[in-house]
Amino acid sequence: MNLAVFISGTGTNLKALIDAQKEKFFDSQIKLVVSNKNAKGLDFAKDNNINYIVSKDDDEILGELKKHDIDLLVLAGYLPKISKKLINSYEIINIHPSLLPKYGGKGYYGIHVHEAVFENKETISGVTIHHVNENLDDGDIIIQKKVDISTCKSAQEIADKILKIEHQSLKEVIKKMEEEN
């Protein structure tokens, strides 16, 4: 599969996918990185000679996706809501740092998820990778992985623990999707 990875921040999930590609963990190739802003994570695309685009314009993004013969969009820390136009054009998956449906939807992204989990004294959190539909964090779940956070003393400690599981889970889902196609 030809992948387009969408990011808005540091790009650690993108880096995990680039590393998995280099290690031949899966056969898919990252052909394009899309960001809505000049995100730090774009450095991983630049350093690995992967095409990238910074845009908020659906038509421009769709043009690049077609140009690079993209099969799957992978949202990896991409913050804007995906448009109906993209949803109707591509299969899209998203990684979310909680066990959906808990701590999903508007306002629940990044550290905000972990702050809510910590404030509610949860002992288990995790990662969800799901298909994207028109509703935030609502698509069919592909996998969920639970993480014991009972010893975590802060939201940041939860975030660090969850991030490691995100990196592993995302590459496993790509491999699983390859095997199913």
mmCIF file of C-alpha atoms in Angstrom:
data_model
loop_
_atom_site.group_PDB
_atom_site.id
_atom_site.type_symbol
_atom_site.label_atom_id
_atom_site.label_comp_id
_atom_site.label_asym_id
_atom_site.label_seq_id
_atom_site.Cartn_x
_atom_site.Cartn_y
_atom_site.Cartn_z
ATOM 1 C CA MET A 1 0.000 0.000 0.000
ATOM 2 C CA ASN A 2 1.077 3.558 -0.615
ATOM 3 C CA LEU A 3 0.597 5.592 2.544
ATOM 4 C CA ALA A 4 0.041 9.266 3.235
ATOM 5 C CA VAL A 5 0.710 10.132 6.878
ATOM 6 C CA PHE A 6 -1.050 13.227 8.232
ATOM 7 C CA ILE A 7 0.604 15.077 11.140
ATOM 8 C CA SER A 8 0.253 18.319 13.069
ATOM 9 C CA GLY A 9 2.991 18.089 15.685
ATOM 10 C CA THR A 10 6.250 16.389 16.587
ATOM 11 C CA GLY A 11 5.709 13.427 14.271
ATOM 12 C CA THR A 12 6.854 10.634 16.580
ATOM 13 C CA ASN A 13 4.286 8.230 15.111
ATOM 14 C CA LEU A 14 5.501 9.191 11.632
ATOM 15 C CA LYS A 15 9.063 8.418 12.718
ATOM 16 C CA ALA A 16 7.930 5.045 14.086
ATOM 17 C CA LEU A 17 6.351 4.245 10.714
ATOM 18 C CA ILE A 18 9.460 5.376 8.810
ATOM 19 C CA ASP A 19 11.586 3.141 11.059
ATOM 20 C CA ALA A 20 9.196 0.207 10.516
ATOM 21 C CA GLN A 21 9.385 0.752 6.751
ATOM 22 C CA LYS A 22 13.221 0.779 6.878
ATOM 23 C CA GLU A 23 13.205 -2.409 8.991
ATOM 24 C CA LYS A 24 10.808 -3.988 6.455
ATOM 25 C CA PHE A 25 8.265 -4.626 9.229
ATOM 26 C CA PHE A 26 5.635 -4.066 6.540
ATOM 27 C CA ASP A 27 5.742 -3.735 2.750
ATOM 28 C CA SER A 28 3.847 -0.437 2.534
ATOM 29 C CA GLN A 29 5.663 2.721 1.529
ATOM 30 C CA ILE A 30 5.148 6.204 2.943
ATOM 31 C CA LYS A 31 4.831 8.259 -0.229
ATOM 32 C CA LEU A 32 3.558 11.515 1.232
ATOM 33 C CA VAL A 33 3.369 13.398 4.526
ATOM 34 C CA VAL A 34 0.595 15.967 4.898
ATOM 35 C CA SER A 35 0.497 18.653 7.562
ATOM 36 C CA ASN A 36 -1.870 21.516 8.209
ATOM 37 C CA LYS A 37 1.029 23.651 9.479
ATOM 38 C CA ASN A 38 4.794 23.808 9.463
ATOM 39 C CA ALA A 39 5.026 21.041 12.065
ATOM 40 C CA LYS A 40 8.261 19.858 13.653
ATOM 41 C CA GLY A 41 7.502 16.329 12.447
ATOM 42 C CA LEU A 42 8.028 17.407 8.833
ATOM 43 C CA ASP A 43 11.756 17.155 9.564
ATOM 44 C CA PHE A 44 11.350 13.355 9.536
ATOM 45 C CA ALA A 45 9.915 13.552 6.015
ATOM 46 C CA LYS A 46 12.713 15.895 4.875
ATOM 47 C CA ASP A 47 15.451 13.767 6.480
ATOM 48 C CA ASN A 48 14.112 10.640 4.754
ATOM 49 C CA ASN A 49 13.431 12.178 1.324
ATOM 50 C CA ILE A 50 9.674 11.681 1.638
ATOM 51 C CA ASN A 51 7.448 14.086 -0.279
ATOM 52 C CA TYR A 52 5.434 16.421 1.924
ATOM 53 C CA ILE A 53 2.857 19.159 1.658
ATOM 54 C CA VAL A 54 1.741 21.831 4.105
ATOM 55 C CA SER A 55 -1.833 22.706 3.240
ATOM 56 C CA LYS A 56 -5.350 23.139 4.577
ATOM 57 C CA ASP A 57 -6.897 23.056 1.093
ATOM 58 C CA ASP A 58 -8.740 19.806 0.314
ATOM 59 C CA ASP A 59 -8.381 20.126 -3.441
ATOM 60 C CA GLU A 60 -4.641 20.718 -3.184
ATOM 61 C CA ILE A 61 -4.275 17.763 -0.787
ATOM 62 C CA LEU A 62 -6.412 15.511 -3.012
ATOM 63 C CA GLY A 63 -4.235 16.444 -5.996
ATOM 64 C CA GLU A 64 -1.094 15.407 -4.124
ATOM 65 C CA LEU A 65 -2.709 12.180 -2.901
ATOM 66 C CA LYS A 66 -3.633 11.255 -6.478
ATOM 67 C CA LYS A 67 -0.211 12.270 -7.783
ATOM 68 C CA HIS A 68 1.458 9.863 -5.334
ATOM 69 C CA ASP A 69 -1.049 7.044 -5.957
ATOM 70 C CA ILE A 70 -2.050 6.875 -2.271
ATOM 71 C CA ASP A 71 -4.077 3.907 -1.002
ATOM 72 C CA LEU A 72 -4.451 4.712 2.710
ATOM 73 C CA LEU A 73 -4.436 7.870 4.814
ATOM 74 C CA VAL A 74 -2.937 7.468 8.283
ATOM 75 C CA LEU A 75 -3.812 10.193 10.780
ATOM 76 C CA ALA A 76 -0.941 10.279 13.253
ATOM 77 C CA GLY A 77 -1.478 13.257 15.493
ATOM 78 C CA TYR A 78 -3.361 15.251 12.860
ATOM 79 C CA LEU A 79 -5.609 17.752 14.606
ATOM 80 C CA PRO A 80 -8.048 19.183 12.031
ATOM 81 C CA LYS A 81 -11.307 17.374 11.467
ATOM 82 C CA ILE A 82 -11.144 15.433 8.206
ATOM 83 C CA SER A 83 -13.496 16.704 5.532
ATOM 84 C CA LYS A 84 -16.285 14.702 3.963
ATOM 85 C CA LYS A 85 -14.475 15.118 0.640
ATOM 86 C CA LEU A 86 -11.419 13.197 1.931
ATOM 87 C CA ILE A 87 -13.546 10.640 3.782
ATOM 88 C CA ASN A 88 -15.475 9.882 0.589
ATOM 89 C CA SER A 89 -12.257 9.569 -1.439
ATOM 90 C CA TYR A 90 -9.948 7.420 0.710
ATOM 91 C CA GLU A 91 -9.778 4.788 3.391
ATOM 92 C CA ILE A 92 -8.548 6.606 6.486
ATOM 93 C CA ILE A 93 -7.356 5.368 9.869
ATOM 94 C CA ASN A 94 -6.607 7.365 13.004
ATOM 95 C CA ILE A 95 -4.605 6.665 16.134
ATOM 96 C CA HIS A 96 -6.089 7.970 19.379
ATOM 97 C CA PRO A 97 -4.380 7.912 22.815
ATOM 98 C CA SER A 98 -7.264 6.474 24.853
ATOM 99 C CA LEU A 99 -9.628 3.535 24.917
ATOM 100 C CA LEU A 100 -12.435 4.953 22.824
ATOM 101 C CA PRO A 101 -15.221 5.813 23.297
ATOM 102 C CA LYS A 102 -13.789 7.162 26.567
ATOM 103 C CA TYR A 103 -11.915 10.448 26.198
ATOM 104 C CA GLY A 104 -12.695 10.914 22.522
ATOM 105 C CA GLY A 105 -14.267 13.682 20.482
ATOM 106 C CA LYS A 106 -13.903 17.454 20.484
ATOM 107 C CA GLY A 107 -11.095 18.739 22.703
ATOM 108 C CA TYR A 108 -9.656 15.286 23.410
ATOM 109 C CA TYR A 109 -6.271 15.185 21.719
ATOM 110 C CA GLY A 110 -2.672 14.883 22.848
ATOM 111 C CA ILE A 111 -1.932 15.808 26.445
ATOM 112 C CA HIS A 112 -5.564 16.894 26.969
ATOM 113 C CA VAL A 113 -6.613 13.237 26.813
ATOM 114 C CA HIS A 114 -4.022 12.231 29.398
ATOM 115 C CA GLU A 115 -4.904 15.146 31.695
ATOM 116 C CA ALA A 116 -8.541 14.032 31.731
ATOM 117 C CA VAL A 117 -7.539 10.401 32.320
ATOM 118 C CA PHE A 118 -5.252 11.460 35.196
ATOM 119 C CA GLU A 119 -7.830 13.808 36.764
ATOM 120 C CA ASN A 120 -10.412 11.004 36.713
ATOM 121 C CA LYS A 121 -7.958 8.689 38.489
ATOM 122 C CA GLU A 122 -8.182 6.002 35.787
ATOM 123 C CA THR A 123 -5.932 2.994 36.334
ATOM 124 C CA ILE A 124 -6.177 1.706 32.759
ATOM 125 C CA SER A 125 -5.869 3.694 29.564
ATOM 126 C CA GLY A 126 -4.561 2.748 26.164
ATOM 127 C CA VAL A 127 -4.522 3.223 22.437
ATOM 128 C CA THR A 128 -7.273 2.928 19.847
ATOM 129 C CA ILE A 129 -6.745 2.738 16.111
ATOM 130 C CA HIS A 130 -9.977 3.171 14.200
ATOM 131 C CA HIS A 131 -11.397 3.918 10.772
ATOM 132 C CA VAL A 132 -12.368 7.541 10.251
ATOM 133 C CA ASN A 133 -15.921 8.605 9.526
ATOM 134 C CA GLU A 134 -17.648 11.988 9.655
ATOM 135 C CA ASN A 135 -17.870 11.994 13.476
ATOM 136 C CA LEU A 136 -14.789 12.617 15.616
ATOM 137 C CA ASP A 137 -13.266 9.444 17.089
ATOM 138 C CA ASP A 138 -16.348 7.445 16.130
ATOM 139 C CA GLY A 139 -15.287 5.069 13.338
ATOM 140 C CA ASP A 140 -15.093 1.285 13.585
ATOM 141 C CA ILE A 141 -12.299 0.193 15.891
ATOM 142 C CA ILE A 142 -9.482 -1.827 14.325
ATOM 143 C CA ILE A 143 -7.535 -2.500 17.540
ATOM 144 C CA GLN A 144 -7.340 -1.332 21.124
ATOM 145 C CA LYS A 145 -4.451 -1.954 23.489
ATOM 146 C CA LYS A 146 -4.840 -1.465 27.218
ATOM 147 C CA VAL A 147 -2.056 0.006 29.344
ATOM 148 C CA ASP A 148 -1.820 -0.145 33.144
ATOM 149 C CA ILE A 149 -1.293 3.439 34.312
ATOM 150 C CA SER A 150 -2.004 2.835 38.006
ATOM 151 C CA THR A 151 1.532 3.869 39.019
ATOM 152 C CA CYS A 152 1.669 7.014 36.856
ATOM 153 C CA LYS A 153 2.093 10.231 38.876
ATOM 154 C CA SER A 154 1.201 12.750 36.148
ATOM 155 C CA ALA A 155 -0.531 13.227 32.825
ATOM 156 C CA GLN A 156 2.890 13.483 31.158
ATOM 157 C CA GLU A 157 3.941 10.130 32.619
ATOM 158 C CA ILE A 158 0.750 8.600 31.171
ATOM 159 C CA ALA A 159 1.468 10.244 27.806
ATOM 160 C CA ASP A 160 5.001 8.828 27.715
ATOM 161 C CA LYS A 161 3.779 5.333 28.558
ATOM 162 C CA ILE A 162 0.956 5.432 25.983
ATOM 163 C CA LEU A 163 3.190 6.822 23.215
ATOM 164 C CA LYS A 164 5.376 3.706 23.237
ATOM 165 C CA ILE A 165 2.272 1.569 22.694
ATOM 166 C CA GLU A 166 1.060 3.920 19.940
ATOM 167 C CA HIS A 167 4.267 3.413 17.953
ATOM 168 C CA GLN A 168 4.037 -0.369 18.140
ATOM 169 C CA SER A 169 0.293 -0.512 17.497
ATOM 170 C CA LEU A 170 0.327 1.680 14.409
ATOM 171 C CA LYS A 171 2.883 -0.409 12.565
ATOM 172 C CA GLU A 172 1.041 -3.606 13.539
ATOM 173 C CA VAL A 173 -2.199 -2.231 12.066
ATOM 174 C CA ILE A 174 -0.472 -1.331 8.783
ATOM 175 C CA LYS A 175 0.893 -4.886 8.556
ATOM 176 C CA LYS A 176 -2.534 -6.352 9.414
ATOM 177 C CA MET A 177 -4.226 -4.244 6.748
ATOM 178 C CA GLU A 178 -1.668 -5.379 4.163
ATOM 179 C CA GLU A 179 -2.379 -9.003 5.008
ATOM 180 C CA GLU A 180 -6.126 -8.455 4.659
ATOM 181 C CA ASN A 181 -5.838 -6.819 1.211
#
